[in-house]
């Protein structure tokens, strides 16, 4: 992760509109999810130091080394995206060539589309059981709420 790469990768609005149009026309099961405290899941590839937070008792001159990403760190969104992309590839989803935050997978013989916009996601599939399978896999790794 380059220190200066601070922008998060997000799916394009056109991708979301296209996925929703496909879901409606094909009558796909569609579920939305939100990853709670997503940025805290990001793993840092570089060494970052910070001052001791206010309210923490420490000797003068001490600093803290960050081991994980946190909110307010410029690299946090990009670290989170890298963490989620790695996880989703482990369950056999691949990013599309046109939008790196739209992932395609085959679950229980059913094609499933997953898209991520920062910490919000959308999963679509022809079978509700395949969509719920994906949710359960995500829920095993991250704390999510979904509708």
Coordinates of C-alpha atoms in Angstrom, one line a residue:
X1 CA 0.0 0.0 0.0
X2 CA 1.5 3.3 -1.1
X3 CA 1.4 6.0 1.6
X4 CA 0.1 8.4 -1.0
X5 CA -2.6 6.1 -2.3
X6 CA -5.4 7.4 -0.1
X7 CA -8.5 7.2 -2.3
X8 CA -10.9 4.3 -1.8
X9 CA -11.9 2.2 -4.8
X10 CA -15.6 2.4 -5.1
X11 CA -17.9 0.9 -7.7
X12 CA -19.2 3.3 -10.4
X13 CA -22.8 4.5 -10.2
X14 CA -23.4 3.2 -13.6
X15 CA -22.5 -0.3 -12.3
X16 CA -25.0 0.0 -9.5
X17 CA -27.7 1.1 -11.9
X18 CA -26.9 -1.7 -14.3
X19 CA -27.0 -4.3 -11.5
X20 CA -30.3 -3.0 -10.3
X21 CA -31.8 -3.1 -13.8
X22 CA -30.6 -6.7 -14.2
X23 CA -31.9 -7.7 -10.8
X24 CA -35.3 -6.2 -11.6
X25 CA -35.6 -7.6 -15.1
X26 CA -34.4 -11.1 -14.0
X27 CA -36.4 -11.0 -10.7
X28 CA -33.2 -11.7 -8.8
X29 CA -33.0 -11.9 -5.0
X30 CA -31.3 -8.7 -3.9
X31 CA -29.9 -7.9 -0.4
X32 CA -28.0 -4.9 0.8
X33 CA -25.4 -5.0 3.6
X34 CA -23.4 -2.5 5.6
X35 CA -20.1 -3.5 7.3
X36 CA -19.9 -2.0 10.8
X37 CA -16.6 -0.3 11.6
X38 CA -15.2 -1.4 8.2
X39 CA -12.1 0.8 8.3
X40 CA -10.9 -1.0 11.5
X41 CA -10.5 -4.2 9.5
X42 CA -7.9 -2.8 7.2
X43 CA -4.4 -4.1 7.5
X44 CA -1.5 -1.7 7.2
X45 CA 1.4 -2.5 4.9
X46 CA 3.5 0.4 6.0
X47 CA 4.6 1.6 9.4
X48 CA 2.6 4.4 10.9
X49 CA 3.2 6.2 14.2
X50 CA 0.9 8.5 16.1
X51 CA 0.9 10.5 19.3
X52 CA -0.6 8.9 22.4
X53 CA -4.4 9.6 22.3
X54 CA -5.8 12.1 24.8
X55 CA -6.9 10.5 28.0
X56 CA -4.3 7.7 27.9
X57 CA -1.8 7.9 30.7
X58 CA 1.8 7.6 29.3
X59 CA 5.2 9.0 29.8
X60 CA 6.0 12.1 27.9
X61 CA 7.6 11.5 24.5
X62 CA 6.0 8.1 23.9
X63 CA 4.3 7.4 20.6
X64 CA 2.2 4.5 19.4
X65 CA 2.8 2.3 16.4
X66 CA -0.4 1.5 14.5
X67 CA -0.9 -2.2 13.7
X68 CA -4.3 -1.8 12.0
X69 CA -6.1 0.9 10.2
X70 CA -8.4 3.3 12.0
X71 CA -10.9 5.9 11.2
X72 CA -9.3 9.2 10.3
X73 CA -6.2 7.6 8.8
X74 CA -6.1 8.8 5.1
X75 CA -5.2 5.3 4.0
X76 CA -8.1 3.6 5.9
X77 CA -10.6 3.4 3.0
X78 CA -8.0 1.9 0.7
X79 CA -6.8 -0.6 3.3
X80 CA -10.4 -1.7 3.9
X81 CA -11.0 -2.2 0.2
X82 CA -7.9 -4.3 -0.1
X83 CA -8.9 -6.4 2.9
X84 CA -12.4 -7.0 1.5
X85 CA -11.2 -7.7 -2.0
X86 CA -8.8 -10.3 -0.7
X87 CA -11.5 -12.0 1.4
X88 CA -14.1 -12.1 -1.4
X89 CA -11.5 -13.6 -3.8
X90 CA -11.0 -16.4 -1.2
X91 CA -14.6 -17.4 -1.6
X92 CA -14.1 -17.6 -5.4
X93 CA -15.5 -14.2 -6.5
X94 CA -13.6 -12.4 -9.2
X95 CA -13.6 -8.7 -10.0
X96 CA -15.0 -7.7 -13.4
X97 CA -12.6 -6.0 -15.8
X98 CA -14.9 -3.0 -16.2
X99 CA -15.3 -2.2 -12.4
X100 CA -12.9 -3.6 -9.8
X101 CA -15.6 -3.4 -7.1
X102 CA -18.1 -5.5 -8.9
X103 CA -17.5 -9.2 -8.2
X104 CA -18.9 -12.3 -9.9
X105 CA -19.1 -15.7 -8.4
X106 CA -20.9 -19.0 -8.7
X107 CA -22.6 -20.2 -5.6
X108 CA -24.5 -23.5 -5.5
X109 CA -24.7 -23.4 -9.3
X110 CA -26.1 -19.9 -9.3
X111 CA -24.4 -16.8 -10.6
X112 CA -24.1 -14.2 -7.9
X113 CA -23.2 -10.5 -8.3
X114 CA -21.6 -8.6 -5.4
X115 CA -20.7 -4.9 -5.5
X116 CA -19.0 -2.8 -2.8
X117 CA -19.3 1.0 -2.3
X118 CA -16.9 1.8 0.5
X119 CA -18.5 -0.2 3.3
X120 CA -21.9 -0.8 1.8
X121 CA -22.6 -3.8 -0.4
X122 CA -25.2 -5.3 -2.6
X123 CA -25.6 -9.0 -3.5
X124 CA -27.9 -10.3 -6.2
X125 CA -28.6 -13.9 -7.3
X126 CA -31.4 -16.0 -8.8
X127 CA -31.6 -18.2 -5.7
X128 CA -32.2 -16.7 -2.3
X129 CA -30.1 -19.6 -0.7
X130 CA -27.0 -18.6 -2.7
X131 CA -27.4 -14.9 -1.7
X132 CA -27.8 -16.0 2.0
X133 CA -24.8 -18.2 1.6
X134 CA -22.7 -15.2 0.6
X135 CA -24.1 -13.2 3.5
X136 CA -23.2 -15.9 5.9
X137 CA -19.6 -16.1 4.6
X138 CA -19.3 -12.3 4.9
X139 CA -20.8 -12.4 8.4
X140 CA -18.3 -15.0 9.5
X141 CA -15.5 -12.5 8.7
X142 CA -17.0 -9.1 9.4
X143 CA -19.8 -7.6 11.6
X144 CA -22.5 -6.7 9.1
X145 CA -26.1 -5.6 9.2
X146 CA -28.2 -6.4 6.2
X147 CA -31.7 -5.9 4.7

